Short mmCIF file of C-alpha atoms and ligand atoms in Angstrom, two decimals:
data_model
loop_
_atom_site.label_atom_id
_atom_site.label_comp_id
_atom_site.label_asym_id
_atom_site.label_seq_id
_atom_site.Cartn_x
_atom_site.Cartn_y
_atom_site.Cartn_z
CA MET H 562 -24.29 7.34 23.82
CA LEU H 563 -21.09 6.65 21.87
CA LYS H 564 -18.09 7.42 24.05
CA ILE H 565 -15.03 8.33 21.99
CA VAL H 566 -11.40 9.00 22.75
CA VAL H 567 -9.63 11.27 20.25
CA LEU H 568 -5.87 10.85 19.68
CA VAL H 569 -4.05 13.91 18.37
CA SER H 570 -0.55 15.26 17.71
CA GLY H 571 -0.87 18.80 16.42
CA GLY H 572 -3.19 21.71 15.81
CA GLY H 573 -6.33 19.73 16.44
CA THR H 574 -8.54 21.26 13.78
CA ASN H 575 -10.11 17.85 13.18
CA LEU H 576 -10.72 17.54 16.92
CA GLN H 577 -12.36 20.98 16.74
CA ALA H 578 -14.60 19.81 13.89
CA ILE H 579 -15.74 16.93 16.12
CA ILE H 580 -16.33 19.23 19.11
CA ASP H 581 -18.31 21.63 16.89
CA GLY H 582 -20.28 18.77 15.35
CA ILE H 583 -21.36 17.54 18.78
CA GLU H 584 -22.26 21.09 19.85
CA ASN H 585 -24.27 21.90 16.75
CA GLN H 586 -25.81 18.42 16.70
CA THR H 587 -24.58 17.29 13.31
CA ILE H 588 -22.98 14.52 15.37
CA HIS H 589 -25.66 12.82 17.46
CA ASN H 590 -25.46 10.81 20.62
CA THR H 591 -21.69 11.14 21.04
CA GLU H 592 -19.44 12.22 23.89
CA ILE H 593 -15.69 12.87 23.78
CA VAL H 594 -14.57 11.22 27.02
CA GLY H 595 -10.88 12.00 26.54
CA VAL H 596 -8.22 13.48 24.31
CA ILE H 597 -4.69 12.07 24.26
CA SER H 598 -1.70 13.70 22.59
CA ASN H 599 1.82 12.33 22.15
CA ASN H 600 3.04 15.93 21.92
CA ARG H 601 2.91 18.15 24.97
CA ASN H 602 2.79 21.33 22.87
CA ALA H 603 -0.09 20.23 20.66
CA TYR H 604 -2.66 23.01 20.41
CA ALA H 605 -5.24 20.24 20.32
CA LEU H 606 -4.73 19.83 24.10
CA LYS H 607 -5.72 23.49 24.60
CA ARG H 608 -8.84 22.98 22.48
CA ALA H 609 -9.84 20.11 24.77
CA GLU H 610 -9.12 22.06 27.94
CA GLN H 611 -11.19 25.01 26.70
CA LYS H 612 -14.17 22.66 26.49
CA ASN H 613 -13.44 20.89 29.79
CA ILE H 614 -12.73 17.63 28.01
CA PRO H 615 -10.30 15.46 30.01
CA ALA H 616 -6.96 15.66 28.19
CA ALA H 617 -3.63 13.92 28.69
CA CYS H 618 -0.20 13.86 27.13
CA ILE H 619 1.58 10.55 26.79
CA SER H 620 4.91 11.39 25.19
CA PRO H 621 7.44 8.79 24.00
CA LYS H 622 10.10 11.14 25.42
CA ASP H 623 8.97 10.24 28.94
CA TYR H 624 9.53 6.50 28.45
CA GLU H 625 12.69 4.46 28.12
CA ASN H 626 11.54 2.53 25.10
CA ARG H 627 8.70 2.09 22.65
CA ALA H 628 7.15 -0.83 24.53
CA LEU H 629 6.81 1.20 27.74
CA PHE H 630 5.37 4.15 25.83
CA TYR H 631 2.82 1.89 24.16
CA GLN H 632 1.92 0.37 27.53
CA ALA H 633 1.27 3.83 28.98
CA LEU H 634 -0.73 4.90 25.93
CA LEU H 635 -2.95 1.85 26.12
CA LYS H 636 -3.41 2.28 29.87
CA LYS H 637 -4.54 5.87 29.36
CA VAL H 638 -7.00 4.81 26.66
CA HIS H 639 -8.42 2.16 29.00
CA GLU H 640 -8.84 4.74 31.77
CA PHE H 641 -11.31 6.61 29.57
CA SER H 642 -13.25 3.37 28.76
CA PRO H 643 -14.17 4.43 25.24
CA ASP H 644 -16.48 2.58 22.86
CA PHE H 645 -14.52 3.94 19.95
CA ILE H 646 -11.14 5.54 19.18
CA VAL H 647 -10.69 8.35 16.65
CA LEU H 648 -7.22 9.13 15.29
CA ALA H 649 -7.43 12.80 14.31
CA GLY H 650 -3.99 13.75 13.04
CA PHE H 651 -2.23 11.29 15.37
CA LEU H 652 1.28 10.89 14.00
CA VAL H 653 2.29 7.79 15.96
CA ALA H 654 1.85 4.23 14.71
CA ILE H 655 -0.55 2.73 17.20
CA PRO H 656 0.34 -0.40 19.19
CA GLU H 657 -0.60 -3.77 17.72
CA GLU H 658 -2.29 -4.59 21.03
CA MET H 659 -4.62 -1.60 20.66
CA VAL H 660 -5.62 -2.69 17.15
CA LYS H 661 -6.46 -6.15 18.53
CA GLN H 662 -8.40 -4.93 21.55
CA TYR H 663 -10.37 -2.36 19.55
CA GLU H 664 -10.85 -4.32 16.35
CA ASN H 665 -13.05 -2.32 13.95
CA ARG H 666 -13.44 0.30 16.65
CA ILE H 667 -10.68 2.67 15.54
CA ILE H 668 -10.91 5.13 12.65
CA ASN H 669 -8.28 7.41 11.14
CA ILE H 670 -8.45 10.46 8.87
CA HIS H 671 -5.87 10.54 6.08
CA PRO H 672 -5.44 13.60 3.82
CA SER H 673 -5.49 11.85 0.44
CA LEU H 674 -7.67 9.49 -1.53
CA ILE H 675 -6.36 6.11 -0.35
CA PRO H 676 -4.73 4.05 -1.92
CA SER H 677 -2.91 7.04 -3.42
CA PHE H 678 -0.35 8.96 -1.40
CA CYS H 679 -0.60 6.87 1.75
CA GLY H 680 1.46 4.41 3.76
CA VAL H 681 4.76 4.82 5.56
CA GLY H 682 6.22 8.33 5.18
CA TYR H 683 3.01 9.93 3.90
CA TYR H 684 1.89 12.23 6.67
CA GLY H 685 1.24 15.94 7.12
CA LEU H 686 2.56 18.20 4.37
CA LYS H 687 4.49 15.34 2.75
CA VAL H 688 1.22 13.98 1.38
CA HIS H 689 0.37 17.26 -0.33
CA GLU H 690 3.92 17.75 -1.60
CA ALA H 691 3.73 14.33 -3.25
CA VAL H 692 0.33 15.11 -4.74
CA LEU H 693 1.65 18.33 -6.30
CA GLN H 694 4.83 16.66 -7.52
CA ARG H 695 2.86 13.92 -9.27
CA GLY H 696 0.55 16.47 -10.83
CA VAL H 697 -2.76 14.78 -10.06
CA LYS H 698 -5.81 16.95 -10.61
CA ILE H 699 -7.96 15.51 -7.84
CA THR H 700 -6.97 14.65 -4.30
CA GLY H 701 -9.08 14.50 -1.13
CA ALA H 702 -9.35 12.77 2.21
CA THR H 703 -10.25 9.32 3.50
CA VAL H 704 -11.69 8.03 6.75
CA HIS H 705 -10.73 4.40 7.20
CA PHE H 706 -10.84 1.75 9.87
CA VAL H 707 -7.47 0.96 11.38
CA ASP H 708 -5.80 -2.40 11.01
CA SER H 709 -2.21 -3.36 11.77
CA GLY H 710 -0.82 -1.77 8.58
CA THR H 711 -0.25 1.89 7.73
CA ASP H 712 -3.38 3.29 6.02
CA THR H 713 -4.38 -0.20 4.87
CA GLY H 714 -7.63 -0.71 6.80
CA PRO H 715 -11.15 -0.80 5.32
CA ILE H 716 -12.11 2.47 3.58
CA PHE H 717 -15.16 4.12 5.15
CA LEU H 718 -15.71 7.61 3.66
CA GLN H 719 -13.89 9.57 0.97
CA LYS H 720 -14.32 13.08 -0.40
CA GLU H 721 -12.58 14.59 -3.42
CA VAL H 722 -10.89 17.99 -3.59
CA TYR H 723 -9.64 19.70 -6.78
CA VAL H 724 -5.98 20.65 -7.09
CA GLU H 725 -5.38 24.17 -8.46
CA GLU H 726 -2.41 25.06 -10.67
CA GLU H 727 -1.01 27.66 -8.28
CA ASP H 728 -1.33 25.44 -5.15
CA THR H 729 1.48 25.20 -2.62
CA PRO H 730 1.48 22.22 -0.22
CA GLU H 731 0.22 24.53 2.54
CA VAL H 732 -2.63 25.93 0.45
CA LEU H 733 -3.67 22.47 -0.69
CA GLN H 734 -3.48 21.08 2.86
CA ARG H 735 -5.86 23.80 4.04
CA ARG H 736 -8.32 23.17 1.18
CA VAL H 737 -8.29 19.41 1.84
CA MET H 738 -9.07 20.09 5.48
CA GLU H 739 -11.85 22.60 4.76
CA GLN H 740 -13.50 20.74 1.89
CA ALA H 741 -12.97 17.17 3.03
CA GLU H 742 -11.47 16.29 6.42
CA TRP H 743 -13.66 18.54 8.58
CA LEU H 744 -16.76 17.17 6.84
CA ILE H 745 -16.15 13.45 6.56
CA LEU H 746 -14.63 12.83 10.00
CA PRO H 747 -17.65 14.23 11.90
CA LYS H 748 -19.96 12.46 9.44
CA ALA H 749 -18.17 9.15 10.03
CA ILE H 750 -18.55 9.50 13.79
CA ASP H 751 -22.23 10.37 13.47
CA LEU H 752 -22.89 7.30 11.30
CA ILE H 753 -21.10 5.08 13.83
CA ALA H 754 -23.03 6.65 16.73
CA GLN H 755 -26.26 5.89 14.88
CA GLY H 756 -25.26 2.24 14.63
CA ARG H 757 -25.37 2.35 10.84
CA VAL H 758 -21.85 1.13 10.06
CA PHE H 759 -20.73 -2.46 9.51
CA VAL H 760 -17.32 -3.77 8.55
CA SER H 761 -17.01 -7.06 6.72
CA GLY H 762 -13.60 -8.09 5.47
CA ASN H 763 -12.08 -5.02 3.83
CA LYS H 764 -15.44 -3.45 3.06
CA VAL H 765 -17.45 -0.94 5.07
CA TYR H 766 -21.24 -0.87 4.67
CA VAL H 767 -23.49 1.99 5.72
CA LYS H 768 -27.15 1.18 6.36
CA GLU H 769 -29.60 3.74 5.06
CA HIS H 770 -31.49 3.95 8.34
CA GLU H 771 -30.71 3.27 11.95
CA ILE H 772 -31.58 -0.25 13.03
CA GLU H 773 -34.45 -0.31 15.55
CA SER H 774 -33.35 -2.14 18.68
C1 GRF D 471 -4.62 16.45 9.05
O1 GRF D 471 -4.31 16.81 7.74
C2 GRF D 471 -4.78 14.96 9.13
O2 GRF D 471 -5.43 14.41 8.06
C3 GRF D 471 -3.33 14.57 9.15
O3 GRF D 471 -2.73 15.51 10.03
C4 GRF D 471 -3.44 16.72 9.98
C5 GRF D 471 -3.88 17.03 11.37
O4 GRF D 471 -4.45 18.27 11.49
N1 GRF D 471 -3.13 13.20 9.40
P1 GRF D 471 -5.16 18.70 12.84
O5 GRF D 471 -4.23 18.40 14.00
O6 GRF D 471 -6.46 17.98 12.96
O7 GRF D 471 -5.36 20.19 12.69
#
């Protein structure tokens, strides 16, 4: 059983896609052992509570400085003893120490086709605003492993989404979620739970079949 902790900041629709995937068995052999939000008002916390998933808020506002906040965040993660960490719309840069301790055991969903429209400052609606401003015809979402940079880790899964002429950032954000994020994040977790994913350097390899142990 793959035990995952999901880190969230907002609405939690990606968290919901994971919960639904486990319930309808498109994600196998996986348990969400905890949900952590940096934002007390995140609806994602309600989604966890509704399903009796242990949920906690670790807010930077409750700590004197970044280092203490990071310490508390890491402590909370440890309390859940996860095998794997999923960043599902988590808007905080994660501590260097966490990246080290969970090397190749953290994934993130980003709402563009990396390496376009990613890195510092590209989060939430800003990504989709930039996509529309640049006038690209195809965008999408990426699941990647997390390293110490911002959106620089090994790319795992990507899915394209077409931009329409009349799109607003909000409309495009919703389509990217529906047609890409909610599909590839659960799929990524399922592949990991099946033991089919290997990271080597900056490349991610997916084995066709589960390895017999
Ligand atoms: C998603 O677009 C995710 O890719 C981005 O933030 C949004 C979070 O949405 N990083 P939700 O909280 O999962 O609804």
